[in-house]
Amino acid sequence: MDRFQLHEQLLQRRQSMLDEGFLDDRFLVLEELEEHQPDFVENIISKYIPSALEYIDKLQEILETSPLNLAELERLILKLKGASASVGTAKLTAAVDEMLATFKRSCTDTHRLGAALGVVRSQHAIMKSRFDPYLDILAQLRGEAPPDEESDTNDES
């Protein structure tokens, strides 16, 4: 596939994520920064995905601990919300917002908080599954084969 086709595929994938509400305008701002710093978006996303999962795992640990460390729980929810919002992952940010609202309504209700965290974890998995192909295309545009898909980068046209 030539660079033009890859670039078009990247734009279509991004537009699809915007149209479906996975991303918001903050992601477009990140892409604008790419013009001045190559690989910026890829670096941000590649660091964000595992760090967000770390926050989610830590939140799970806190919810499974008695007594609840409410200050740490709130701190991690806010950190995850800030990180998600700054990357422009709209659906994940909304899920974290809902978890924060649940925390504010009933901070000791581990069942409701656990359910809200389940939604956050699900949105993270969906977001990751949407970003993985996007990152693969970016890697191909740089001339690198995506992990485990080296044979797919051969020119098939």
Short mmCIF file of N, CA and C in Angstrom, two decimals:
data_model
loop_
_atom_site.label_atom_id
_atom_site.label_comp_id
_atom_site.label_asym_id
_atom_site.label_seq_id
_atom_site.Cartn_x
_atom_site.Cartn_y
_atom_site.Cartn_z
N MET A 1 0.86 -1.17 0.00
CA MET A 1 0.00 0.00 0.00
C MET A 1 0.91 1.24 0.00
N ASP A 2 0.60 2.20 -0.85
CA ASP A 2 1.45 3.39 -0.90
C ASP A 2 1.11 4.37 0.21
N ARG A 3 1.97 5.37 0.38
CA ARG A 3 1.81 6.34 1.47
C ARG A 3 0.49 7.10 1.39
N PHE A 4 0.06 7.44 0.18
CA PHE A 4 -1.20 8.16 0.03
C PHE A 4 -2.36 7.32 0.56
N GLN A 5 -2.40 6.04 0.18
CA GLN A 5 -3.46 5.14 0.64
C GLN A 5 -3.42 4.97 2.16
N LEU A 6 -2.22 4.84 2.70
CA LEU A 6 -2.09 4.71 4.16
C LEU A 6 -2.58 5.97 4.86
N HIS A 7 -2.21 7.12 4.31
CA HIS A 7 -2.64 8.38 4.91
C HIS A 7 -4.17 8.50 4.85
N GLU A 8 -4.75 8.14 3.74
CA GLU A 8 -6.21 8.17 3.61
C GLU A 8 -6.86 7.21 4.60
N GLN A 9 -6.28 6.04 4.77
CA GLN A 9 -6.80 5.05 5.72
C GLN A 9 -6.72 5.60 7.15
N LEU A 10 -5.62 6.29 7.46
CA LEU A 10 -5.46 6.89 8.78
C LEU A 10 -6.53 7.95 9.02
N LEU A 11 -6.75 8.80 8.03
CA LEU A 11 -7.77 9.85 8.15
C LEU A 11 -9.17 9.26 8.32
N GLN A 12 -9.46 8.20 7.56
CA GLN A 12 -10.77 7.55 7.67
C GLN A 12 -10.96 6.92 9.05
N ARG A 13 -9.92 6.29 9.55
CA ARG A 13 -10.01 5.66 10.88
C ARG A 13 -10.24 6.72 11.95
N ARG A 14 -9.48 7.81 11.86
CA ARG A 14 -9.66 8.90 12.83
C ARG A 14 -11.07 9.48 12.74
N GLN A 15 -11.54 9.73 11.52
CA GLN A 15 -12.88 10.30 11.35
C GLN A 15 -13.95 9.36 11.91
N SER A 16 -13.77 8.09 11.71
CA SER A 16 -14.70 7.10 12.25
C SER A 16 -14.73 7.17 13.78
N MET A 17 -13.57 7.29 14.40
CA MET A 17 -13.52 7.38 15.87
C MET A 17 -14.15 8.68 16.35
N LEU A 18 -13.99 9.75 15.59
CA LEU A 18 -14.64 11.01 15.95
C LEU A 18 -16.15 10.90 15.78
N ASP A 19 -16.60 10.37 14.64
CA ASP A 19 -18.03 10.25 14.36
C ASP A 19 -18.75 9.37 15.38
N GLU A 20 -18.07 8.33 15.84
CA GLU A 20 -18.67 7.41 16.80
C GLU A 20 -18.53 7.88 18.25
N GLY A 21 -17.90 9.03 18.45
CA GLY A 21 -17.78 9.60 19.78
C GLY A 21 -16.66 9.03 20.63
N PHE A 22 -15.78 8.24 20.06
CA PHE A 22 -14.65 7.71 20.83
C PHE A 22 -13.64 8.81 21.12
N LEU A 23 -13.51 9.75 20.17
CA LEU A 23 -12.56 10.85 20.31
C LEU A 23 -13.31 12.17 20.26
N ASP A 24 -12.65 13.20 20.81
CA ASP A 24 -13.21 14.55 20.70
C ASP A 24 -12.15 15.48 20.12
N ASP A 25 -12.43 16.76 20.13
CA ASP A 25 -11.56 17.74 19.48
C ASP A 25 -10.16 17.82 20.10
N ARG A 26 -10.02 17.41 21.34
CA ARG A 26 -8.69 17.45 21.97
C ARG A 26 -7.71 16.54 21.24
N PHE A 27 -8.23 15.45 20.68
CA PHE A 27 -7.36 14.57 19.92
C PHE A 27 -6.84 15.27 18.67
N LEU A 28 -7.68 16.08 18.06
CA LEU A 28 -7.26 16.83 16.87
C LEU A 28 -6.14 17.81 17.21
N VAL A 29 -6.20 18.38 18.41
CA VAL A 29 -5.14 19.28 18.86
C VAL A 29 -3.82 18.50 18.97
N LEU A 30 -3.88 17.28 19.49
CA LEU A 30 -2.68 16.45 19.57
C LEU A 30 -2.11 16.20 18.17
N GLU A 31 -2.99 15.93 17.23
CA GLU A 31 -2.53 15.69 15.86
C GLU A 31 -1.87 16.93 15.26
N GLU A 32 -2.36 18.11 15.61
CA GLU A 32 -1.74 19.33 15.11
C GLU A 32 -0.31 19.47 15.64
N LEU A 33 -0.08 19.02 16.85
CA LEU A 33 1.26 19.09 17.44
C LEU A 33 2.23 18.15 16.73
N GLU A 34 1.69 17.14 16.07
CA GLU A 34 2.49 16.17 15.32
C GLU A 34 3.30 16.87 14.23
N GLU A 35 2.76 17.96 13.68
CA GLU A 35 3.45 18.69 12.62
C GLU A 35 4.80 19.23 13.09
N HIS A 36 4.88 19.56 14.36
CA HIS A 36 6.10 20.15 14.91
C HIS A 36 6.99 19.13 15.62
N GLN A 37 6.40 18.02 15.99
CA GLN A 37 7.15 16.99 16.71
C GLN A 37 6.73 15.62 16.17
N PRO A 38 7.48 15.07 15.23
CA PRO A 38 7.12 13.78 14.65
C PRO A 38 6.93 12.70 15.72
N ASP A 39 5.98 11.83 15.47
CA ASP A 39 5.66 10.71 16.36
C ASP A 39 5.00 11.14 17.67
N PHE A 40 4.60 12.41 17.77
CA PHE A 40 4.02 12.91 19.01
C PHE A 40 2.76 12.13 19.40
N VAL A 41 1.84 11.99 18.46
CA VAL A 41 0.57 11.31 18.76
C VAL A 41 0.82 9.86 19.15
N GLU A 42 1.66 9.19 18.38
CA GLU A 42 1.96 7.79 18.68
C GLU A 42 2.58 7.65 20.06
N ASN A 43 3.51 8.53 20.42
CA ASN A 43 4.13 8.47 21.74
C ASN A 43 3.11 8.70 22.85
N ILE A 44 2.25 9.68 22.67
CA ILE A 44 1.24 9.98 23.69
C ILE A 44 0.29 8.80 23.87
N ILE A 45 -0.24 8.28 22.78
CA ILE A 45 -1.19 7.17 22.85
C ILE A 45 -0.52 5.93 23.43
N SER A 46 0.69 5.66 22.98
CA SER A 46 1.40 4.46 23.43
C SER A 46 1.71 4.50 24.93
N LYS A 47 1.85 5.69 25.47
CA LYS A 47 2.07 5.82 26.92
C LYS A 47 0.74 5.88 27.67
N TYR A 48 -0.24 6.49 27.06
CA TYR A 48 -1.54 6.66 27.73
C TYR A 48 -2.24 5.32 27.95
N ILE A 49 -2.28 4.46 26.96
CA ILE A 49 -3.04 3.21 27.05
C ILE A 49 -2.60 2.37 28.25
N PRO A 50 -1.31 2.06 28.42
CA PRO A 50 -0.92 1.26 29.59
C PRO A 50 -1.04 2.02 30.91
N SER A 51 -0.79 3.33 30.90
CA SER A 51 -0.91 4.06 32.17
C SER A 51 -2.37 4.14 32.62
N ALA A 52 -3.30 4.29 31.67
CA ALA A 52 -4.72 4.30 32.03
C ALA A 52 -5.11 2.94 32.61
N LEU A 53 -4.61 1.87 32.02
CA LEU A 53 -4.91 0.53 32.55
C LEU A 53 -4.32 0.36 33.95
N GLU A 54 -3.16 0.93 34.20
CA GLU A 54 -2.58 0.90 35.55
C GLU A 54 -3.51 1.57 36.55
N TYR A 55 -4.03 2.75 36.20
CA TYR A 55 -4.97 3.44 37.07
C TYR A 55 -6.20 2.57 37.32
N ILE A 56 -6.71 1.97 36.29
CA ILE A 56 -7.90 1.11 36.41
C ILE A 56 -7.61 -0.06 37.35
N ASP A 57 -6.45 -0.70 37.18
CA ASP A 57 -6.08 -1.82 38.05
C ASP A 57 -5.91 -1.37 39.50
N LYS A 58 -5.31 -0.20 39.71
CA LYS A 58 -5.15 0.33 41.08
C LYS A 58 -6.50 0.65 41.70
N LEU A 59 -7.41 1.20 40.89
CA LEU A 59 -8.76 1.46 41.40
C LEU A 59 -9.43 0.16 41.82
N GLN A 60 -9.25 -0.89 41.03
CA GLN A 60 -9.81 -2.21 41.37
C GLN A 60 -9.24 -2.70 42.70
N GLU A 61 -7.94 -2.56 42.88
CA GLU A 61 -7.31 -2.98 44.13
C GLU A 61 -7.88 -2.23 45.32
N ILE A 62 -8.06 -0.93 45.17
CA ILE A 62 -8.61 -0.12 46.27
C ILE A 62 -10.02 -0.57 46.61
N LEU A 63 -10.83 -0.83 45.58
CA LEU A 63 -12.21 -1.25 45.82
C LEU A 63 -12.28 -2.61 46.51
N GLU A 64 -11.23 -3.41 46.37
CA GLU A 64 -11.21 -4.74 46.98
C GLU A 64 -10.60 -4.71 48.38
N THR A 65 -10.19 -3.53 48.84
CA THR A 65 -9.54 -3.38 50.14
C THR A 65 -10.53 -2.79 51.14
N SER A 66 -10.45 -3.30 52.35
CA SER A 66 -11.30 -2.77 53.41
C SER A 66 -10.40 -2.34 54.55
N PRO A 67 -10.57 -1.17 55.09
CA PRO A 67 -11.50 -0.12 54.69
C PRO A 67 -11.02 0.58 53.42
N LEU A 68 -11.96 1.20 52.74
CA LEU A 68 -11.64 1.92 51.50
C LEU A 68 -10.76 3.12 51.80
N ASN A 69 -9.75 3.31 50.99
CA ASN A 69 -8.94 4.51 51.06
C ASN A 69 -9.60 5.53 50.14
N LEU A 70 -10.53 6.30 50.70
CA LEU A 70 -11.35 7.22 49.89
C LEU A 70 -10.52 8.30 49.22
N ALA A 71 -9.51 8.81 49.92
CA ALA A 71 -8.68 9.86 49.33
C ALA A 71 -7.92 9.33 48.11
N GLU A 72 -7.36 8.14 48.23
CA GLU A 72 -6.62 7.55 47.11
C GLU A 72 -7.56 7.19 45.97
N LEU A 73 -8.74 6.70 46.30
CA LEU A 73 -9.73 6.36 45.29
C LEU A 73 -10.10 7.60 44.47
N GLU A 74 -10.41 8.67 45.15
CA GLU A 74 -10.77 9.91 44.46
C GLU A 74 -9.58 10.45 43.65
N ARG A 75 -8.38 10.40 44.22
CA ARG A 75 -7.19 10.89 43.53
C ARG A 75 -6.96 10.15 42.22
N LEU A 76 -7.10 8.82 42.24
CA LEU A 76 -6.88 8.02 41.04
C LEU A 76 -7.98 8.24 39.99
N ILE A 77 -9.21 8.38 40.46
CA ILE A 77 -10.31 8.67 39.51
C ILE A 77 -10.02 10.00 38.80
N LEU A 78 -9.61 11.00 39.57
CA LEU A 78 -9.33 12.31 38.98
C LEU A 78 -8.12 12.26 38.03
N LYS A 79 -7.10 11.49 38.39
CA LYS A 79 -5.94 11.37 37.50
C LYS A 79 -6.33 10.69 36.19
N LEU A 80 -7.14 9.63 36.28
CA LEU A 80 -7.59 8.93 35.08
C LEU A 80 -8.46 9.85 34.23
N LYS A 81 -9.32 10.61 34.88
CA LYS A 81 -10.17 11.55 34.15
C LYS A 81 -9.33 12.59 33.42
N GLY A 82 -8.34 13.16 34.10
CA GLY A 82 -7.49 14.16 33.48
C GLY A 82 -6.69 13.61 32.32
N ALA A 83 -6.11 12.43 32.50
CA ALA A 83 -5.32 11.82 31.43
C ALA A 83 -6.21 11.51 30.22
N SER A 84 -7.38 10.96 30.48
CA SER A 84 -8.30 10.59 29.39
C SER A 84 -8.79 11.82 28.64
N ALA A 85 -9.12 12.86 29.39
CA ALA A 85 -9.60 14.09 28.75
C ALA A 85 -8.50 14.75 27.93
N SER A 86 -7.27 14.73 28.43
CA SER A 86 -6.19 15.41 27.72
C SER A 86 -5.83 14.71 26.41
N VAL A 87 -6.09 13.41 26.31
CA VAL A 87 -5.82 12.67 25.08
C VAL A 87 -7.00 12.78 24.12
N GLY A 88 -8.17 13.11 24.65
CA GLY A 88 -9.35 13.26 23.80
C GLY A 88 -10.16 12.00 23.63
N THR A 89 -10.05 11.08 24.58
CA THR A 89 -10.83 9.84 24.51
C THR A 89 -12.19 10.07 25.16
N ALA A 90 -13.12 10.55 24.37
CA ALA A 90 -14.40 11.05 24.87
C ALA A 90 -15.22 10.00 25.62
N LYS A 91 -15.38 8.81 25.06
CA LYS A 91 -16.22 7.81 25.72
C LYS A 91 -15.60 7.31 27.01
N LEU A 92 -14.29 7.16 27.02
CA LEU A 92 -13.63 6.74 28.26
C LEU A 92 -13.72 7.85 29.30
N THR A 93 -13.54 9.08 28.88
CA THR A 93 -13.66 10.20 29.81
C THR A 93 -15.06 10.27 30.40
N ALA A 94 -16.07 10.04 29.57
CA ALA A 94 -17.45 10.05 30.06
C ALA A 94 -17.68 8.93 31.08
N ALA A 95 -17.10 7.77 30.84
CA ALA A 95 -17.25 6.65 31.79
C ALA A 95 -16.56 6.99 33.11
N VAL A 96 -15.40 7.64 33.04
CA VAL A 96 -14.70 8.04 34.26
C VAL A 96 -15.49 9.13 34.98
N ASP A 97 -16.07 10.06 34.23
CA ASP A 97 -16.94 11.09 34.82
C ASP A 97 -18.09 10.44 35.59
N GLU A 98 -18.68 9.41 35.01
CA GLU A 98 -19.79 8.72 35.67
C GLU A 98 -19.30 8.02 36.94
N MET A 99 -18.11 7.46 36.90
CA MET A 99 -17.56 6.83 38.10
C MET A 99 -17.32 7.88 39.18
N LEU A 100 -16.83 9.06 38.78
CA LEU A 100 -16.62 10.14 39.74
C LEU A 100 -17.95 10.59 40.34
N ALA A 101 -18.97 10.69 39.52
CA ALA A 101 -20.30 11.07 40.03
C ALA A 101 -20.81 10.01 41.01
N THR A 102 -20.60 8.75 40.70
CA THR A 102 -21.00 7.66 41.61
C THR A 102 -20.23 7.79 42.92
N PHE A 103 -18.95 8.07 42.84
CA PHE A 103 -18.13 8.25 44.04
C PHE A 103 -18.68 9.39 44.89
N LYS A 104 -19.03 10.50 44.26
CA LYS A 104 -19.53 11.66 45.00
C LYS A 104 -20.89 11.39 45.64
N ARG A 105 -21.71 10.57 44.97
CA ARG A 105 -23.04 10.24 45.51
C ARG A 105 -22.94 9.25 46.66
N SER A 106 -22.11 8.26 46.50
CA SER A 106 -22.04 7.20 47.52
C SER A 106 -20.63 6.59 47.52
N CYS A 107 -19.72 7.30 48.15
CA CYS A 107 -18.31 6.94 48.07
C CYS A 107 -17.96 5.59 48.69
N THR A 108 -18.82 5.05 49.52
CA THR A 108 -18.50 3.77 50.15
C THR A 108 -19.27 2.60 49.55
N ASP A 109 -20.07 2.85 48.53
CA ASP A 109 -20.84 1.78 47.90
C ASP A 109 -19.96 1.07 46.87
N THR A 110 -19.26 0.05 47.34
CA THR A 110 -18.30 -0.63 46.47
C THR A 110 -18.97 -1.35 45.31
N HIS A 111 -20.22 -1.74 45.47
CA HIS A 111 -20.91 -2.41 44.36
C HIS A 111 -21.16 -1.44 43.20
N ARG A 112 -21.66 -0.26 43.52
CA ARG A 112 -21.89 0.74 42.46
C ARG A 112 -20.57 1.23 41.87
N LEU A 113 -19.60 1.46 42.73
CA LEU A 113 -18.28 1.89 42.23
C LEU A 113 -17.64 0.79 41.37
N GLY A 114 -17.81 -0.45 41.79
CA GLY A 114 -17.28 -1.57 41.01
C GLY A 114 -17.95 -1.67 39.65
N ALA A 115 -19.26 -1.44 39.62
CA ALA A 115 -19.99 -1.47 38.35
C ALA A 115 -19.51 -0.33 37.44
N ALA A 116 -19.33 0.85 38.03
CA ALA A 116 -18.84 2.00 37.25
C ALA A 116 -17.43 1.72 36.74
N LEU A 117 -16.61 1.09 37.57
CA LEU A 117 -15.26 0.75 37.13
C LEU A 117 -15.29 -0.29 36.01
N GLY A 118 -16.25 -1.19 36.06
CA GLY A 118 -16.41 -2.17 34.99
C GLY A 118 -16.69 -1.49 33.65
N VAL A 119 -17.49 -0.45 33.67
CA VAL A 119 -17.77 0.32 32.45
C VAL A 119 -16.50 1.02 31.98
N VAL A 120 -15.75 1.58 32.93
CA VAL A 120 -14.49 2.25 32.58
C VAL A 120 -13.54 1.24 31.94
N ARG A 121 -13.41 0.06 32.55
CA ARG A 121 -12.51 -0.96 32.02
C ARG A 121 -12.96 -1.39 30.61
N SER A 122 -14.25 -1.54 30.42
CA SER A 122 -14.78 -1.91 29.11
C SER A 122 -14.49 -0.83 28.07
N GLN A 123 -14.70 0.43 28.42
CA GLN A 123 -14.42 1.54 27.50
C GLN A 123 -12.93 1.62 27.18
N HIS A 124 -12.10 1.30 28.16
CA HIS A 124 -10.65 1.29 27.91
C HIS A 124 -10.31 0.21 26.88
N ALA A 125 -10.88 -0.97 27.04
CA ALA A 125 -10.61 -2.07 26.10
C ALA A 125 -11.08 -1.71 24.69
N ILE A 126 -12.25 -1.10 24.60
CA ILE A 126 -12.77 -0.69 23.28
C ILE A 126 -11.86 0.39 22.69
N MET A 127 -11.49 1.36 23.50
CA MET A 127 -10.62 2.43 23.03
C MET A 127 -9.29 1.86 22.54
N LYS A 128 -8.72 0.93 23.29
CA LYS A 128 -7.45 0.31 22.88
C LYS A 128 -7.62 -0.44 21.55
N SER A 129 -8.74 -1.14 21.41
CA SER A 129 -8.97 -1.89 20.17
C SER A 129 -9.15 -0.95 18.97
N ARG A 130 -9.59 0.25 19.22
CA ARG A 130 -9.75 1.24 18.15
C ARG A 130 -8.42 1.94 17.83
N PHE A 131 -7.59 2.13 18.86
CA PHE A 131 -6.31 2.80 18.66
C PHE A 131 -5.25 1.88 18.06
N ASP A 132 -5.31 0.58 18.32
CA ASP A 132 -4.28 -0.33 17.83
C ASP A 132 -4.11 -0.25 16.30
N PRO A 133 -5.19 -0.35 15.52
CA PRO A 133 -5.02 -0.22 14.06
C PRO A 133 -4.52 1.17 13.64
N TYR A 134 -4.95 2.19 14.35
CA TYR A 134 -4.50 3.56 14.08
C TYR A 134 -2.98 3.64 14.26
N LEU A 135 -2.49 3.07 15.37
CA LEU A 135 -1.05 3.07 15.63
C LEU A 135 -0.30 2.23 14.60
N ASP A 136 -0.91 1.14 14.16
CA ASP A 136 -0.29 0.30 13.12
C ASP A 136 -0.10 1.10 11.83
N ILE A 137 -1.11 1.87 11.47
CA ILE A 137 -1.01 2.68 10.24
C ILE A 137 0.08 3.74 10.40
N LEU A 138 0.14 4.37 11.57
CA LEU A 138 1.20 5.35 11.81
C LEU A 138 2.58 4.70 11.65
N ALA A 139 2.73 3.50 12.18
CA ALA A 139 4.01 2.78 12.06
C ALA A 139 4.32 2.49 10.60
N GLN A 140 3.32 2.09 9.84
CA GLN A 140 3.53 1.83 8.41
C GLN A 140 3.93 3.10 7.67
N LEU A 141 3.33 4.22 8.04
CA LEU A 141 3.69 5.49 7.41
C LEU A 141 5.14 5.86 7.70
N ARG A 142 5.63 5.46 8.85
CA ARG A 142 7.03 5.69 9.20
C ARG A 142 7.94 4.67 8.54
N GLY A 143 7.36 3.66 7.92
CA GLY A 143 8.17 2.64 7.26
C GLY A 143 8.49 1.45 8.13
N GLU A 144 7.80 1.35 9.27
CA GLU A 144 8.01 0.21 10.16
C GLU A 144 6.83 -0.73 10.05
N ALA A 145 7.11 -2.00 10.20
CA ALA A 145 6.03 -2.98 10.20
C ALA A 145 5.38 -2.99 11.57
N PRO A 146 4.04 -3.02 11.64
CA PRO A 146 3.38 -3.13 12.93
C PRO A 146 3.75 -4.46 13.58
N PRO A 147 3.74 -4.54 14.90
CA PRO A 147 4.07 -5.79 15.58
C PRO A 147 3.17 -6.93 15.11
N ASP A 148 3.77 -8.09 14.86
CA ASP A 148 3.07 -9.31 14.49
C ASP A 148 2.36 -9.24 13.14
N GLU A 149 2.59 -8.21 12.37
CA GLU A 149 1.90 -8.08 11.09
C GLU A 149 2.87 -7.68 9.99
N GLU A 150 4.12 -8.11 10.09
CA GLU A 150 5.13 -7.70 9.11
C GLU A 150 4.76 -8.09 7.70
N SER A 151 4.10 -9.22 7.51
CA SER A 151 3.74 -9.66 6.17
C SER A 151 2.63 -8.81 5.55
N ASP A 152 1.86 -8.10 6.38
CA ASP A 152 0.76 -7.28 5.86
C ASP A 152 1.26 -5.98 5.25
N THR A 153 2.53 -5.64 5.43
CA THR A 153 3.01 -4.35 4.92
C THR A 153 3.53 -4.46 3.50
N ASN A 154 3.53 -5.66 2.93
CA ASN A 154 3.96 -5.79 1.54
C ASN A 154 2.99 -5.07 0.63
N ASP A 155 3.49 -4.49 -0.44
CA ASP A 155 2.64 -3.76 -1.37
C ASP A 155 1.75 -4.76 -2.10
N GLU A 156 0.46 -4.66 -1.84
CA GLU A 156 -0.49 -5.60 -2.44
C GLU A 156 -1.24 -4.99 -3.60
N SER A 157 -0.97 -3.72 -3.95
CA SER A 157 -1.71 -3.09 -5.04
C SER A 157 -1.02 -3.26 -6.36
#
